[in-house]
């Protein structure tokens, strides 16, 4: 897929909070959660203000307006065994109207560049077993499916 020259990927800050919130709400709806713009905005604002995540935002500039196309959110973590930083690519979403334009690929590449620039040894992610479109993209970009480990989760709610 050819790179869309009209798309710019920026590190989102509080000045882009409303743009990110709009996409974040659509992302949550995609994962069968009810729309909740106010709580989503609060969640994203807290991550930004407390430096708990890094968000890259794909935008298209049209006249004096920035149109949000997609975002990726990274959370930092560390490997005790390797004594090193890692990043978790926790959220990736591209608006339905912007798909097939290379936006997801661009966001994934930006996330990788950021991980490398911050000295991380790994960038990891997980996706639903039936999300084959995403799996194809991840594998095309060089991500490898972990066949050696089991992951367990304990629900605390």
mmCIF file with all atom_site columns, C-alpha atoms in Angstrom:
data_model
loop_
_atom_site.group_PDB
_atom_site.id
_atom_site.type_symbol
_atom_site.label_atom_id
_atom_site.label_alt_id
_atom_site.label_comp_id
_atom_site.label_asym_id
_atom_site.label_entity_id
_atom_site.label_seq_id
_atom_site.pdbx_PDB_ins_code
_atom_site.Cartn_x
_atom_site.Cartn_y
_atom_site.Cartn_z
_atom_site.occupancy
_atom_site.B_iso_or_equiv
_atom_site.pdbx_formal_charge
_atom_site.auth_seq_id
_atom_site.auth_comp_id
_atom_site.auth_asym_id
_atom_site.auth_atom_id
_atom_site.pdbx_PDB_model_num
ATOM 1   C CA . UNK A 1 1   ? 0.000   0.000   0.000  1.00 0.00 ? 1   UNK A CA 1
ATOM 2   C CA . UNK A 1 2   ? 1.362   3.386   -1.012 1.00 0.00 ? 2   UNK A CA 1
ATOM 3   C CA . UNK A 1 3   ? 1.891   5.970   1.727  1.00 0.00 ? 3   UNK A CA 1
ATOM 4   C CA . UNK A 1 4   ? -0.827  8.617   1.835  1.00 0.00 ? 4   UNK A CA 1
ATOM 5   C CA . UNK A 1 5   ? 0.950   11.979  1.554  1.00 0.00 ? 5   UNK A CA 1
ATOM 6   C CA . UNK A 1 6   ? -1.962  13.801  3.207  1.00 0.00 ? 6   UNK A CA 1
ATOM 7   C CA . UNK A 1 7   ? -1.573  11.857  6.465  1.00 0.00 ? 7   UNK A CA 1
ATOM 8   C CA . UNK A 1 8   ? 0.666   13.135  9.258  1.00 0.00 ? 8   UNK A CA 1
ATOM 9   C CA . UNK A 1 9   ? 1.475   11.154  12.405 1.00 0.00 ? 9   UNK A CA 1
ATOM 10  C CA . UNK A 1 10  ? 2.139   13.220  15.502 1.00 0.00 ? 10  UNK A CA 1
ATOM 11  C CA . UNK A 1 11  ? 2.762   12.545  19.173 1.00 0.00 ? 11  UNK A CA 1
ATOM 12  C CA . UNK A 1 12  ? -0.539  13.558  20.753 1.00 0.00 ? 12  UNK A CA 1
ATOM 13  C CA . UNK A 1 13  ? -0.670  15.979  23.636 1.00 0.00 ? 13  UNK A CA 1
ATOM 14  C CA . UNK A 1 14  ? -3.475  17.602  25.570 1.00 0.00 ? 14  UNK A CA 1
ATOM 15  C CA . UNK A 1 15  ? -4.130  19.940  22.638 1.00 0.00 ? 15  UNK A CA 1
ATOM 16  C CA . UNK A 1 16  ? -5.232  16.854  20.642 1.00 0.00 ? 16  UNK A CA 1
ATOM 17  C CA . UNK A 1 17  ? -7.276  15.367  23.512 1.00 0.00 ? 17  UNK A CA 1
ATOM 18  C CA . UNK A 1 18  ? -10.638 15.831  21.787 1.00 0.00 ? 18  UNK A CA 1
ATOM 19  C CA . UNK A 1 19  ? -9.378  14.237  18.556 1.00 0.00 ? 19  UNK A CA 1
ATOM 20  C CA . UNK A 1 20  ? -7.960  11.241  20.417 1.00 0.00 ? 20  UNK A CA 1
ATOM 21  C CA . UNK A 1 21  ? -11.110 10.913  22.545 1.00 0.00 ? 21  UNK A CA 1
ATOM 22  C CA . UNK A 1 22  ? -13.296 10.723  19.442 1.00 0.00 ? 22  UNK A CA 1
ATOM 23  C CA . UNK A 1 23  ? -11.233 7.823   18.072 1.00 0.00 ? 23  UNK A CA 1
ATOM 24  C CA . UNK A 1 24  ? -10.848 6.186   21.491 1.00 0.00 ? 24  UNK A CA 1
ATOM 25  C CA . UNK A 1 25  ? -14.636 6.021   21.845 1.00 0.00 ? 25  UNK A CA 1
ATOM 26  C CA . UNK A 1 26  ? -14.954 4.357   18.422 1.00 0.00 ? 26  UNK A CA 1
ATOM 27  C CA . UNK A 1 27  ? -12.187 1.926   19.410 1.00 0.00 ? 27  UNK A CA 1
ATOM 28  C CA . UNK A 1 28  ? -14.059 0.930   22.563 1.00 0.00 ? 28  UNK A CA 1
ATOM 29  C CA . UNK A 1 29  ? -17.289 0.494   20.593 1.00 0.00 ? 29  UNK A CA 1
ATOM 30  C CA . UNK A 1 30  ? -15.387 -1.782  18.181 1.00 0.00 ? 30  UNK A CA 1
ATOM 31  C CA . UNK A 1 31  ? -14.581 -3.939  21.220 1.00 0.00 ? 31  UNK A CA 1
ATOM 32  C CA . UNK A 1 32  ? -18.273 -4.023  22.169 1.00 0.00 ? 32  UNK A CA 1
ATOM 33  C CA . UNK A 1 33  ? -18.144 -1.439  24.951 1.00 0.00 ? 33  UNK A CA 1
ATOM 34  C CA . UNK A 1 34  ? -20.830 1.234   25.271 1.00 0.00 ? 34  UNK A CA 1
ATOM 35  C CA . UNK A 1 35  ? -20.026 4.713   24.037 1.00 0.00 ? 35  UNK A CA 1
ATOM 36  C CA . UNK A 1 36  ? -18.844 6.947   26.863 1.00 0.00 ? 36  UNK A CA 1
ATOM 37  C CA . UNK A 1 37  ? -17.066 10.050  25.625 1.00 0.00 ? 37  UNK A CA 1
ATOM 38  C CA . UNK A 1 38  ? -16.759 11.735  29.026 1.00 0.00 ? 38  UNK A CA 1
ATOM 39  C CA . UNK A 1 39  ? -15.170 8.740   30.787 1.00 0.00 ? 39  UNK A CA 1
ATOM 40  C CA . UNK A 1 40  ? -12.991 8.014   27.760 1.00 0.00 ? 40  UNK A CA 1
ATOM 41  C CA . UNK A 1 41  ? -11.763 11.601  27.743 1.00 0.00 ? 41  UNK A CA 1
ATOM 42  C CA . UNK A 1 42  ? -11.042 11.425  31.472 1.00 0.00 ? 42  UNK A CA 1
ATOM 43  C CA . UNK A 1 43  ? -9.115  8.155   30.999 1.00 0.00 ? 43  UNK A CA 1
ATOM 44  C CA . UNK A 1 44  ? -6.985  9.511   28.141 1.00 0.00 ? 44  UNK A CA 1
ATOM 45  C CA . UNK A 1 45  ? -6.386  12.826  29.933 1.00 0.00 ? 45  UNK A CA 1
ATOM 46  C CA . UNK A 1 46  ? -5.120  10.975  33.041 1.00 0.00 ? 46  UNK A CA 1
ATOM 47  C CA . UNK A 1 47  ? -2.740  8.844   30.962 1.00 0.00 ? 47  UNK A CA 1
ATOM 48  C CA . UNK A 1 48  ? -1.369  11.955  29.272 1.00 0.00 ? 48  UNK A CA 1
ATOM 49  C CA . UNK A 1 49  ? -1.094  14.138  32.381 1.00 0.00 ? 49  UNK A CA 1
ATOM 50  C CA . UNK A 1 50  ? 0.543   11.394  34.440 1.00 0.00 ? 50  UNK A CA 1
ATOM 51  C CA . UNK A 1 51  ? 2.926   10.348  31.657 1.00 0.00 ? 51  UNK A CA 1
ATOM 52  C CA . UNK A 1 52  ? 1.572   6.805   31.788 1.00 0.00 ? 52  UNK A CA 1
ATOM 53  C CA . UNK A 1 53  ? 1.230   6.303   28.048 1.00 0.00 ? 53  UNK A CA 1
ATOM 54  C CA . UNK A 1 54  ? 2.359   7.662   24.718 1.00 0.00 ? 54  UNK A CA 1
ATOM 55  C CA . UNK A 1 55  ? -0.199  8.223   21.983 1.00 0.00 ? 55  UNK A CA 1
ATOM 56  C CA . UNK A 1 56  ? 0.531   8.772   18.322 1.00 0.00 ? 56  UNK A CA 1
ATOM 57  C CA . UNK A 1 57  ? -2.258  10.271  16.263 1.00 0.00 ? 57  UNK A CA 1
ATOM 58  C CA . UNK A 1 58  ? -2.713  10.077  12.513 1.00 0.00 ? 58  UNK A CA 1
ATOM 59  C CA . UNK A 1 59  ? -4.350  13.205  11.160 1.00 0.00 ? 59  UNK A CA 1
ATOM 60  C CA . UNK A 1 60  ? -5.273  14.583  7.798  1.00 0.00 ? 60  UNK A CA 1
ATOM 61  C CA . UNK A 1 61  ? -5.054  18.339  7.426  1.00 0.00 ? 61  UNK A CA 1
ATOM 62  C CA . UNK A 1 62  ? -7.979  19.811  5.522  1.00 0.00 ? 62  UNK A CA 1
ATOM 63  C CA . UNK A 1 63  ? -7.899  23.601  5.253  1.00 0.00 ? 63  UNK A CA 1
ATOM 64  C CA . UNK A 1 64  ? -7.742  24.740  8.906  1.00 0.00 ? 64  UNK A CA 1
ATOM 65  C CA . UNK A 1 65  ? -9.055  21.473  10.374 1.00 0.00 ? 65  UNK A CA 1
ATOM 66  C CA . UNK A 1 66  ? -7.272  18.333  11.579 1.00 0.00 ? 66  UNK A CA 1
ATOM 67  C CA . UNK A 1 67  ? -9.281  15.199  10.796 1.00 0.00 ? 67  UNK A CA 1
ATOM 68  C CA . UNK A 1 68  ? -8.413  12.303  13.162 1.00 0.00 ? 68  UNK A CA 1
ATOM 69  C CA . UNK A 1 69  ? -7.800  9.081   11.251 1.00 0.00 ? 69  UNK A CA 1
ATOM 70  C CA . UNK A 1 70  ? -6.316  6.700   13.800 1.00 0.00 ? 70  UNK A CA 1
ATOM 71  C CA . UNK A 1 71  ? -4.206  6.324   16.900 1.00 0.00 ? 71  UNK A CA 1
ATOM 72  C CA . UNK A 1 72  ? -1.861  3.961   18.680 1.00 0.00 ? 72  UNK A CA 1
ATOM 73  C CA . UNK A 1 73  ? -1.308  3.972   22.448 1.00 0.00 ? 73  UNK A CA 1
ATOM 74  C CA . UNK A 1 74  ? 1.833   2.580   24.059 1.00 0.00 ? 74  UNK A CA 1
ATOM 75  C CA . UNK A 1 75  ? 2.360   1.722   27.713 1.00 0.00 ? 75  UNK A CA 1
ATOM 76  C CA . UNK A 1 76  ? 5.850   1.360   29.213 1.00 0.00 ? 76  UNK A CA 1
ATOM 77  C CA . UNK A 1 77  ? 6.911   -1.732  31.112 1.00 0.00 ? 77  UNK A CA 1
ATOM 78  C CA . UNK A 1 78  ? 10.179  -3.388  32.040 1.00 0.00 ? 78  UNK A CA 1
ATOM 79  C CA . UNK A 1 79  ? 11.845  -6.768  31.809 1.00 0.00 ? 79  UNK A CA 1
ATOM 80  C CA . UNK A 1 80  ? 13.487  -7.772  35.085 1.00 0.00 ? 80  UNK A CA 1
ATOM 81  C CA . UNK A 1 81  ? 15.194  -10.742 33.424 1.00 0.00 ? 81  UNK A CA 1
ATOM 82  C CA . UNK A 1 82  ? 16.705  -8.560  30.679 1.00 0.00 ? 82  UNK A CA 1
ATOM 83  C CA . UNK A 1 83  ? 17.145  -5.452  32.839 1.00 0.00 ? 83  UNK A CA 1
ATOM 84  C CA . UNK A 1 84  ? 15.555  -3.416  30.079 1.00 0.00 ? 84  UNK A CA 1
ATOM 85  C CA . UNK A 1 85  ? 12.600  -1.318  28.989 1.00 0.00 ? 85  UNK A CA 1
ATOM 86  C CA . UNK A 1 86  ? 9.757   -2.727  26.917 1.00 0.00 ? 86  UNK A CA 1
ATOM 87  C CA . UNK A 1 87  ? 6.665   -1.125  25.384 1.00 0.00 ? 87  UNK A CA 1
ATOM 88  C CA . UNK A 1 88  ? 3.210   -2.635  25.116 1.00 0.00 ? 88  UNK A CA 1
ATOM 89  C CA . UNK A 1 89  ? 1.299   -1.570  22.054 1.00 0.00 ? 89  UNK A CA 1
ATOM 90  C CA . UNK A 1 90  ? -2.037  -1.669  23.839 1.00 0.00 ? 90  UNK A CA 1
ATOM 91  C CA . UNK A 1 91  ? -4.409  0.146   21.504 1.00 0.00 ? 91  UNK A CA 1
ATOM 92  C CA . UNK A 1 92  ? -4.503  0.584   17.747 1.00 0.00 ? 92  UNK A CA 1
ATOM 93  C CA . UNK A 1 93  ? -7.490  1.962   15.902 1.00 0.00 ? 93  UNK A CA 1
ATOM 94  C CA . UNK A 1 94  ? -8.105  3.399   12.447 1.00 0.00 ? 94  UNK A CA 1
ATOM 95  C CA . UNK A 1 95  ? -11.410 5.057   11.640 1.00 0.00 ? 95  UNK A CA 1
ATOM 96  C CA . UNK A 1 96  ? -13.448 2.992   9.232  1.00 0.00 ? 96  UNK A CA 1
ATOM 97  C CA . UNK A 1 97  ? -13.404 5.786   6.630  1.00 0.00 ? 97  UNK A CA 1
ATOM 98  C CA . UNK A 1 98  ? -9.583  5.902   6.706  1.00 0.00 ? 98  UNK A CA 1
ATOM 99  C CA . UNK A 1 99  ? -8.883  2.189   6.316  1.00 0.00 ? 99  UNK A CA 1
ATOM 100 C CA . UNK A 1 100 ? -6.882  0.817   3.381  1.00 0.00 ? 100 UNK A CA 1
ATOM 101 C CA . UNK A 1 101 ? -4.825  4.038   3.237  1.00 0.00 ? 101 UNK A CA 1
ATOM 102 C CA . UNK A 1 102 ? -1.737  2.792   5.097  1.00 0.00 ? 102 UNK A CA 1
ATOM 103 C CA . UNK A 1 103 ? -2.690  4.543   8.347  1.00 0.00 ? 103 UNK A CA 1
ATOM 104 C CA . UNK A 1 104 ? -2.338  1.447   10.552 1.00 0.00 ? 104 UNK A CA 1
ATOM 105 C CA . UNK A 1 105 ? 1.013   0.622   8.979  1.00 0.00 ? 105 UNK A CA 1
ATOM 106 C CA . UNK A 1 106 ? 2.218   4.192   9.544  1.00 0.00 ? 106 UNK A CA 1
ATOM 107 C CA . UNK A 1 107 ? 1.109   4.148   13.181 1.00 0.00 ? 107 UNK A CA 1
ATOM 108 C CA . UNK A 1 108 ? 2.805   0.785   13.750 1.00 0.00 ? 108 UNK A CA 1
ATOM 109 C CA . UNK A 1 109 ? 6.038   2.049   12.195 1.00 0.00 ? 109 UNK A CA 1
ATOM 110 C CA . UNK A 1 110 ? 5.927   5.188   14.354 1.00 0.00 ? 110 UNK A CA 1
ATOM 111 C CA . UNK A 1 111 ? 5.450   3.013   17.460 1.00 0.00 ? 111 UNK A CA 1
ATOM 112 C CA . UNK A 1 112 ? 8.466   0.913   16.480 1.00 0.00 ? 112 UNK A CA 1
ATOM 113 C CA . UNK A 1 113 ? 10.619  3.989   15.867 1.00 0.00 ? 113 UNK A CA 1
ATOM 114 C CA . UNK A 1 114 ? 9.641   5.382   19.269 1.00 0.00 ? 114 UNK A CA 1
ATOM 115 C CA . UNK A 1 115 ? 10.445  2.091   21.014 1.00 0.00 ? 115 UNK A CA 1
ATOM 116 C CA . UNK A 1 116 ? 13.870  1.986   19.364 1.00 0.00 ? 116 UNK A CA 1
ATOM 117 C CA . UNK A 1 117 ? 14.526  5.666   20.144 1.00 0.00 ? 117 UNK A CA 1
ATOM 118 C CA . UNK A 1 118 ? 13.736  5.107   23.839 1.00 0.00 ? 118 UNK A CA 1
ATOM 119 C CA . UNK A 1 119 ? 16.119  2.145   24.110 1.00 0.00 ? 119 UNK A CA 1
ATOM 120 C CA . UNK A 1 120 ? 13.472  -0.543  24.455 1.00 0.00 ? 120 UNK A CA 1
ATOM 121 C CA . UNK A 1 121 ? 14.317  -4.158  23.696 1.00 0.00 ? 121 UNK A CA 1
ATOM 122 C CA . UNK A 1 122 ? 10.793  -5.164  22.701 1.00 0.00 ? 122 UNK A CA 1
ATOM 123 C CA . UNK A 1 123 ? 7.452   -3.928  21.465 1.00 0.00 ? 123 UNK A CA 1
ATOM 124 C CA . UNK A 1 124 ? 4.649   -6.370  22.171 1.00 0.00 ? 124 UNK A CA 1
ATOM 125 C CA . UNK A 1 125 ? 0.939   -6.543  21.502 1.00 0.00 ? 125 UNK A CA 1
ATOM 126 C CA . UNK A 1 126 ? -1.993  -8.886  21.635 1.00 0.00 ? 126 UNK A CA 1
ATOM 127 C CA . UNK A 1 127 ? -5.082  -9.135  19.493 1.00 0.00 ? 127 UNK A CA 1
ATOM 128 C CA . UNK A 1 128 ? -8.269  -11.146 19.338 1.00 0.00 ? 128 UNK A CA 1
ATOM 129 C CA . UNK A 1 129 ? -7.916  -14.604 17.832 1.00 0.00 ? 129 UNK A CA 1
ATOM 130 C CA . UNK A 1 130 ? -10.473 -13.736 15.150 1.00 0.00 ? 130 UNK A CA 1
ATOM 131 C CA . UNK A 1 131 ? -8.884  -10.393 14.173 1.00 0.00 ? 131 UNK A CA 1
ATOM 132 C CA . UNK A 1 132 ? -7.156  -11.851 11.132 1.00 0.00 ? 132 UNK A CA 1
ATOM 133 C CA . UNK A 1 133 ? -6.779  -8.532  9.287  1.00 0.00 ? 133 UNK A CA 1
ATOM 134 C CA . UNK A 1 134 ? -4.693  -7.152  12.148 1.00 0.00 ? 134 UNK A CA 1
ATOM 135 C CA . UNK A 1 135 ? -2.739  -10.407 12.460 1.00 0.00 ? 135 UNK A CA 1
ATOM 136 C CA . UNK A 1 136 ? -1.763  -10.243 8.787  1.00 0.00 ? 136 UNK A CA 1
ATOM 137 C CA . UNK A 1 137 ? -0.508  -6.680  9.222  1.00 0.00 ? 137 UNK A CA 1
ATOM 138 C CA . UNK A 1 138 ? 1.475   -7.534  12.355 1.00 0.00 ? 138 UNK A CA 1
ATOM 139 C CA . UNK A 1 139 ? 3.126   -10.534 10.721 1.00 0.00 ? 139 UNK A CA 1
ATOM 140 C CA . UNK A 1 140 ? 3.857   -8.527  7.557  1.00 0.00 ? 140 UNK A CA 1
ATOM 141 C CA . UNK A 1 141 ? 5.593   -5.944  9.770  1.00 0.00 ? 141 UNK A CA 1
ATOM 142 C CA . UNK A 1 142 ? 7.771   -8.643  11.362 1.00 0.00 ? 142 UNK A CA 1
ATOM 143 C CA . UNK A 1 143 ? 5.893   -9.428  14.586 1.00 0.00 ? 143 UNK A CA 1
ATOM 144 C CA . UNK A 1 144 ? 6.103   -13.064 15.597 1.00 0.00 ? 144 UNK A CA 1
ATOM 145 C CA . UNK A 1 145 ? 3.334   -15.029 17.261 1.00 0.00 ? 145 UNK A CA 1
ATOM 146 C CA . UNK A 1 146 ? 4.437   -16.320 20.656 1.00 0.00 ? 146 UNK A CA 1
ATOM 147 C CA . UNK A 1 147 ? 4.147   -20.095 20.628 1.00 0.00 ? 147 UNK A CA 1
ATOM 148 C CA . UNK A 1 148 ? 6.251   -20.681 23.771 1.00 0.00 ? 148 UNK A CA 1
ATOM 149 C CA . UNK A 1 149 ? 4.296   -18.957 26.529 1.00 0.00 ? 149 UNK A CA 1
ATOM 150 C CA . UNK A 1 150 ? 0.861   -19.129 28.050 1.00 0.00 ? 150 UNK A CA 1
ATOM 151 C CA . UNK A 1 151 ? -0.700  -15.910 29.274 1.00 0.00 ? 151 UNK A CA 1
ATOM 152 C CA . UNK A 1 152 ? -3.059  -15.924 32.241 1.00 0.00 ? 152 UNK A CA 1
ATOM 153 C CA . UNK A 1 153 ? -5.364  -13.192 33.426 1.00 0.00 ? 153 UNK A CA 1
ATOM 154 C CA . UNK A 1 154 ? -7.079  -12.723 36.774 1.00 0.00 ? 154 UNK A CA 1
ATOM 155 C CA . UNK A 1 155 ? -10.171 -10.562 36.669 1.00 0.00 ? 155 UNK A CA 1
ATOM 156 C CA . UNK A 1 156 ? -10.386 -8.294  39.706 1.00 0.00 ? 156 UNK A CA 1
ATOM 157 C CA . UNK A 1 157 ? -13.823 -6.815  39.153 1.00 0.00 ? 157 UNK A CA 1
#
